[in-house]
Amino acid sequence: MSQKDYKQLEDFLIDDTFQKYCSGEDKNCILYWQQYCLNHPEQAEMILKAKRLYQILVGNRKSIHEQMERLKTDLQSTPIESAPIRQITWQKWGAIAAVFVALVGGGLWYYSRPMNDIARQTITNVGQVYQTKKGEKKTFELIDGSTVTLNSASKLELSSDFNGELRLVRLVGEGYFQVAKNREKPFMVQASDFDIKVLGTTFNVKSYPEEPTAEAVLVEGSIEMKSKGQRENSVVIKPNQKITIFKNQAELAVNASKGNKSTLSKLPIKEIAIENIPVVESNTTEIPDIAWKENRLEIVDQDFESLRRTLERWYDVDIQLQSEELKRYRFTATFSKENITQVLSALQKVEPFKFELYGKKITISEK
């Protein structure tokens, strides 16, 4: 691969190595584009936007190149937006791409009836509460026979009438659900950015308040999801598919006021992206998003700022990054039994940095 100096979003999106970098399916491509990002820091924002647009477009089974050409044709043929494609703002790109994927999702997106039953249901009285601390993971069996494994710093609240007419729960954090089948009593999971309705299935939900995204991964069965906010949509996803909701600017501002930091620039609207997860011989333990359940920390092209929050929950520590440049460092790695010192020492071999430990507080600075 030769170093290329791309200037426009579509330059990145039509490059097959960039597509593999975004999907995480080729380690050589990941390493190449990580180096490209280091060599072109001035393009960091555009690369981030290209990655996010890729995730939106990947919901279509057609190639990215075909989708880009279709987008160009649609935009140029629309009277109101007749300007050349390179003059279109990213906000319009995001909105148009989201609509485009929703309409021609090639079978990946299924917009169904409004989930009015979920919209009307809220937990007014909390019954049983299950909770984990930082650095802790626990599995709980619910009274209906379902099981849920909670990741670090997570909480699951059951409605006081759980297993009556409905099985309604509220999740803050991350949980792996194995829902007992009962068609007469739908199982509903409420999170800050979406609601999920199931009858009997296995799935993972990640919805931490301080994170810029919320995610759900379906392992088996089917789930119907409704996003919350001004652009509410109802979708059904298939096994081995992952849905990601990018939170809007207002939510990030609220989190920032509570002391949670984020360096990602966000659109004024929510975006929803869906992608297929490659699984070897249906081995779900190989899915990176649920590796935590097997006590494996899977890092796939993750920036240091995002990784910092993960490590804080995983090891119950407080990490401070001393510069903006450090936040842009990116890593791909797998850990299982390593302690925090061993993890940071291994990451030092990928990017140069120094760290100091003071009990549970860790300070990381440039080398």
XYZ file of C-alpha atoms in Angstrom:
367
model
C 0.000 0.000 0.000
C 1.268 3.433 -0.860
C 0.609 6.541 1.175
C -2.134 8.614 -0.444
C -3.113 12.149 0.369
C -6.892 12.089 0.113
C -8.786 15.366 0.275
C -12.513 14.492 0.121
C -14.809 12.113 1.992
C -15.493 10.026 -1.093
C -11.741 9.573 -1.662
C -11.602 7.560 1.548
C -14.891 5.724 1.113
C -14.122 4.229 -2.315
C -10.762 2.852 -1.128
C -11.221 -0.840 -0.288
C -8.385 -0.742 2.266
C -10.162 2.093 4.087
C -13.374 0.050 4.064
C -11.539 -2.905 5.654
C -9.992 -0.512 8.171
C -13.446 0.760 9.152
C -14.907 -2.750 9.408
C -11.899 -4.041 11.360
C -11.651 -7.141 9.161
C -8.018 -6.776 8.053
C -5.210 -6.082 10.536
C -2.814 -4.933 7.791
C -5.329 -2.330 6.640
C -5.888 -1.231 10.242
C -2.161 -0.768 10.784
C -1.779 1.061 7.464
C -4.557 3.550 8.202
C -3.405 4.040 11.764
C -0.058 5.112 10.334
C -1.818 7.293 7.760
C -3.686 9.056 10.574
C -0.394 9.701 12.358
C 1.173 11.081 9.178
C -1.824 13.317 8.415
C -3.105 14.772 11.716
C -4.684 17.638 9.783
C -7.119 15.125 8.263
C -8.203 13.561 11.582
C -11.650 15.182 11.532
C -12.327 14.202 7.918
C -11.201 10.621 8.537
C -13.537 10.402 11.515
C -16.419 11.698 9.394
C -15.580 9.235 6.621
C -15.578 6.342 9.104
C -18.961 7.361 10.450
C -20.437 7.782 6.980
C -19.032 4.353 6.089
C -20.939 2.835 9.016
C -24.138 4.427 7.750
C -23.599 3.319 4.154
C -22.493 -0.185 5.082
C -26.097 -1.025 5.901
C -26.571 -1.392 2.141
C -25.304 -4.638 0.603
C -24.101 -2.756 -2.473
C -20.469 -1.695 -2.613
C -19.520 1.634 -1.100
C -18.471 2.868 -4.554
C -21.938 2.098 -5.968
C -23.607 3.844 -3.043
C -21.378 6.911 -3.423
C -22.243 7.146 -7.106
C -25.929 6.767 -6.290
C -25.690 9.491 -3.652
C -23.962 11.815 -6.107
C -26.648 11.180 -8.738
C -29.482 11.761 -6.278
C -27.944 14.950 -4.930
C -27.184 16.401 -8.352
C -30.718 15.668 -9.581
C -32.389 17.354 -6.607
C -33.315 20.994 -7.498
C -32.866 22.368 -3.983
C -29.459 20.794 -3.508
C -28.050 21.248 -6.997
C -24.572 22.328 -5.892
C -21.595 20.033 -6.660
C -21.162 17.264 -4.133
C -17.881 18.626 -2.744
C -19.714 21.741 -1.575
C -22.219 19.831 0.532
C -21.709 20.238 4.265
C -21.116 17.233 6.492
C -24.386 17.896 8.332
C -26.288 17.456 5.047
C -24.162 14.440 4.134
C -25.076 12.751 7.399
C -28.786 13.494 7.110
C -29.008 12.480 3.434
C -26.977 9.307 3.982
C -29.139 8.280 6.933
C -32.323 8.722 4.868
C -30.750 6.937 1.897
C -29.807 3.893 3.941
C -33.210 3.790 5.591
C -34.982 3.737 2.222
C -32.762 1.342 0.271
C -31.102 -0.722 2.970
C -30.966 -3.823 0.793
C -32.729 -5.949 3.382
C -30.618 -4.929 6.366
C -32.947 -2.208 7.614
C -36.570 -3.091 8.304
C -38.729 -0.144 9.312
C -41.712 -1.636 11.071
C -44.844 -0.405 12.739
C -44.361 2.254 15.438
C -43.536 0.660 18.776
C -46.389 2.377 20.569
C -46.527 -0.344 23.207
C -42.960 0.501 24.231
C -43.502 4.241 23.941
C -46.393 4.063 26.406
C -44.544 1.888 28.896
C -42.265 3.493 31.448
C -40.965 2.229 34.756
C -42.815 4.234 37.385
C -42.061 1.917 40.293
C -38.746 0.075 40.510
C -38.672 -3.409 41.976
C -35.526 -5.526 41.966
C -32.203 -3.781 41.188
C -29.031 -5.551 40.001
C -25.763 -3.648 39.956
C -22.013 -4.036 39.408
C -19.102 -1.866 40.470
C -16.091 -0.840 38.397
C -13.844 -3.827 37.736
C -16.729 -6.227 38.447
C -18.886 -8.494 36.253
C -21.824 -10.561 37.501
C -24.506 -12.864 36.100
C -28.051 -12.701 37.507
C -31.087 -14.918 36.935
C -34.389 -13.066 36.739
C -37.664 -14.454 38.058
C -38.916 -15.232 34.539
C -35.945 -17.548 33.865
C -33.988 -15.010 31.807
C -30.349 -14.332 32.650
C -28.333 -11.141 32.314
C -24.604 -10.635 32.710
C -23.722 -7.075 33.679
C -20.400 -5.533 32.689
C -18.480 -3.173 34.980
C -20.277 -0.114 36.407
C -23.708 -1.206 35.167
C -27.202 -1.282 36.657
C -30.391 -3.134 35.712
C -33.716 -2.060 37.208
C -36.832 -4.236 36.994
C -40.297 -2.724 37.118
C -42.229 -3.579 40.259
C -44.733 -5.570 38.169
C -42.027 -7.398 36.176
C -43.325 -10.691 34.720
C -46.914 -9.534 35.008
C -48.324 -8.525 31.625
C -44.889 -7.305 30.560
C -41.248 -7.885 31.443
C -39.944 -4.329 31.584
C -36.364 -3.470 32.600
C -34.126 -0.394 32.436
C -30.374 -0.640 31.738
C -27.578 1.809 32.467
C -24.220 0.477 31.290
C -23.718 -2.822 29.468
C -25.543 -6.125 29.728
C -25.623 -9.471 27.922
C -29.200 -10.803 27.878
C -30.452 -14.353 27.379
C -34.212 -13.948 27.423
C -36.557 -16.808 28.276
C -39.221 -17.246 25.592
C -42.731 -16.168 26.485
C -44.855 -14.795 23.650
C -47.530 -13.702 26.087
C -45.135 -11.457 27.993
C -42.833 -9.365 25.770
C -39.430 -8.517 27.265
C -38.559 -4.829 26.950
C -35.224 -3.153 27.653
C -35.176 0.612 28.074
C -31.900 2.529 27.701
C -31.191 6.251 27.475
C -31.050 6.295 23.658
C -33.301 3.440 22.570
C -35.836 0.827 23.625
C -35.687 -2.856 22.658
C -38.563 -5.329 22.441
C -37.957 -9.106 22.297
C -39.855 -12.355 22.768
C -36.941 -14.718 23.309
C -33.408 -14.026 22.141
C -29.754 -13.385 23.042
C -28.227 -9.944 22.647
C -25.805 -7.404 24.097
C -26.688 -3.803 24.951
C -24.161 -1.077 25.722
C -25.445 2.298 26.897
C -23.094 4.186 29.209
C -24.111 7.842 29.786
C -20.549 9.140 29.275
C -19.998 7.353 25.944
C -20.615 9.158 22.596
C -22.376 6.077 21.180
C -24.884 3.464 22.329
C -24.869 -0.026 20.800
C -26.748 -3.298 20.547
C -25.476 -6.590 19.105
C -27.845 -9.444 18.292
C -26.482 -12.975 18.755
C -29.615 -15.017 18.038
C -33.351 -14.487 17.591
C -34.599 -11.032 16.653
C -35.068 -7.697 18.366
C -37.091 -4.639 17.473
C -35.459 -1.366 18.410
C -36.845 2.139 18.608
C -34.442 5.055 18.864
C -35.351 8.026 21.047
C -35.209 11.703 20.172
C -36.417 13.903 17.345
C -35.602 11.364 14.610
C -37.269 8.289 16.095
C -37.090 5.140 13.971
C -38.129 1.562 14.559
C -35.915 -1.198 13.114
C -35.534 -4.958 13.310
C -32.047 -6.432 13.160
C -30.827 -9.945 12.410
C -28.364 -12.218 14.218
C -24.712 -11.126 14.020
C -25.683 -7.544 13.278
C -24.693 -4.526 15.328
C -26.596 -1.275 15.558
C -24.919 1.916 16.728
C -26.580 5.177 17.734
C -24.416 8.314 17.663
C -25.592 10.643 20.394
C -26.391 14.254 19.583
C -24.614 17.428 20.625
C -27.075 18.330 23.384
C -26.557 15.016 25.149
C -22.797 15.365 24.989
C -23.042 18.840 26.483
C -25.038 17.441 29.403
C -22.449 14.709 29.955
C -19.610 17.241 29.723
C -21.253 19.342 32.415
C -21.062 16.270 34.653
C -17.337 15.978 34.129
C -17.334 13.470 31.260
C -15.036 14.454 28.425
C -15.322 13.680 24.721
C -13.219 14.913 21.818
C -15.513 13.609 19.073
C -17.414 16.184 17.064
C -21.115 15.326 16.810
C -23.870 16.162 14.391
C -26.906 18.094 15.631
C -29.040 15.004 14.853
C -28.755 11.400 15.920
C -27.322 8.961 13.397
C -28.015 5.249 13.368
C -25.669 2.786 11.673
C -26.003 -0.960 11.238
C -23.311 -3.452 10.254
C -22.781 -7.173 9.825
C -20.359 -8.842 12.222
C -18.184 -11.578 10.688
C -18.329 -14.698 12.856
C -16.108 -17.744 12.282
C -18.196 -20.934 12.158
C -20.957 -19.269 14.194
C -18.575 -18.955 17.132
C -20.148 -16.072 19.024
C -17.254 -15.951 21.481
C -15.236 -14.403 18.642
C -17.501 -11.338 18.455
C -15.362 -8.475 19.846
C -18.375 -6.637 21.268
C -19.214 -9.459 23.686
C -15.642 -10.603 24.424
C -15.948 -8.869 27.817
C -18.314 -11.660 28.890
C -15.402 -14.106 28.465
C -13.104 -11.714 30.387
C -11.335 -10.642 27.187
C -10.666 -6.984 26.519
C -10.903 -6.559 22.730
C -9.572 -3.257 21.399
C -10.239 -2.623 17.701
C -8.833 0.643 16.308
C -9.898 2.527 19.438
C -8.680 6.036 20.205
C -7.010 6.617 23.563
C -9.773 8.878 24.880
C -12.394 6.192 24.313
C -10.055 3.462 25.548
C -9.397 5.488 28.694
C -13.053 5.197 29.710
C -13.055 1.464 28.985
C -9.931 0.867 31.070
C -11.347 2.917 33.936
C -14.401 0.687 34.138
C -12.469 -2.524 33.486
C -9.779 -1.990 36.163
C -11.528 0.454 38.525
C -8.948 3.200 38.027
C -8.928 6.915 37.218
C -6.878 7.792 34.114
C -5.822 11.300 33.106
C -4.466 11.997 29.608
C -2.187 15.016 29.774
C -2.488 16.242 26.166
C -4.895 16.399 23.236
C -2.386 14.544 21.058
C -2.531 11.523 23.383
C -6.302 11.315 22.943
C -5.811 10.725 19.216
C -3.508 7.716 19.631
C -5.202 4.564 18.283
C -4.802 0.945 19.363
C -5.767 -2.576 18.298
C -5.038 -5.318 20.832
C -6.464 -8.176 22.911
C -5.978 -8.713 26.656
C -7.338 -11.307 29.062
C -5.489 -11.826 32.348
C -3.187 -8.795 32.204
C -3.368 -6.171 34.941
C -3.528 -2.448 34.158
C 0.260 -2.033 34.368
C 0.814 -4.840 31.879
C -1.840 -3.423 29.543
C -0.312 0.059 29.515
C 3.186 -1.379 29.076
C 1.989 -3.331 26.028
C 0.264 -0.273 24.559
C 3.519 1.673 24.936
C 4.998 -0.584 22.239
C 2.386 0.718 19.784
C 2.488 4.423 20.656
C 5.158 6.232 22.732
C 3.863 7.527 26.070
C 4.755 7.569 29.758
C 2.511 6.629 32.669
C 2.689 6.953 36.439
C 0.560 5.099 38.987
C -0.552 6.557 42.313
C -2.827 3.932 43.825
C -5.915 3.941 41.579
C -4.908 7.155 39.798
C -2.910 6.958 36.563
C -1.356 9.905 34.759
C -0.372 9.444 31.099
C 1.856 11.941 29.304
C 3.709 12.187 26.006
C 7.134 10.642 25.793
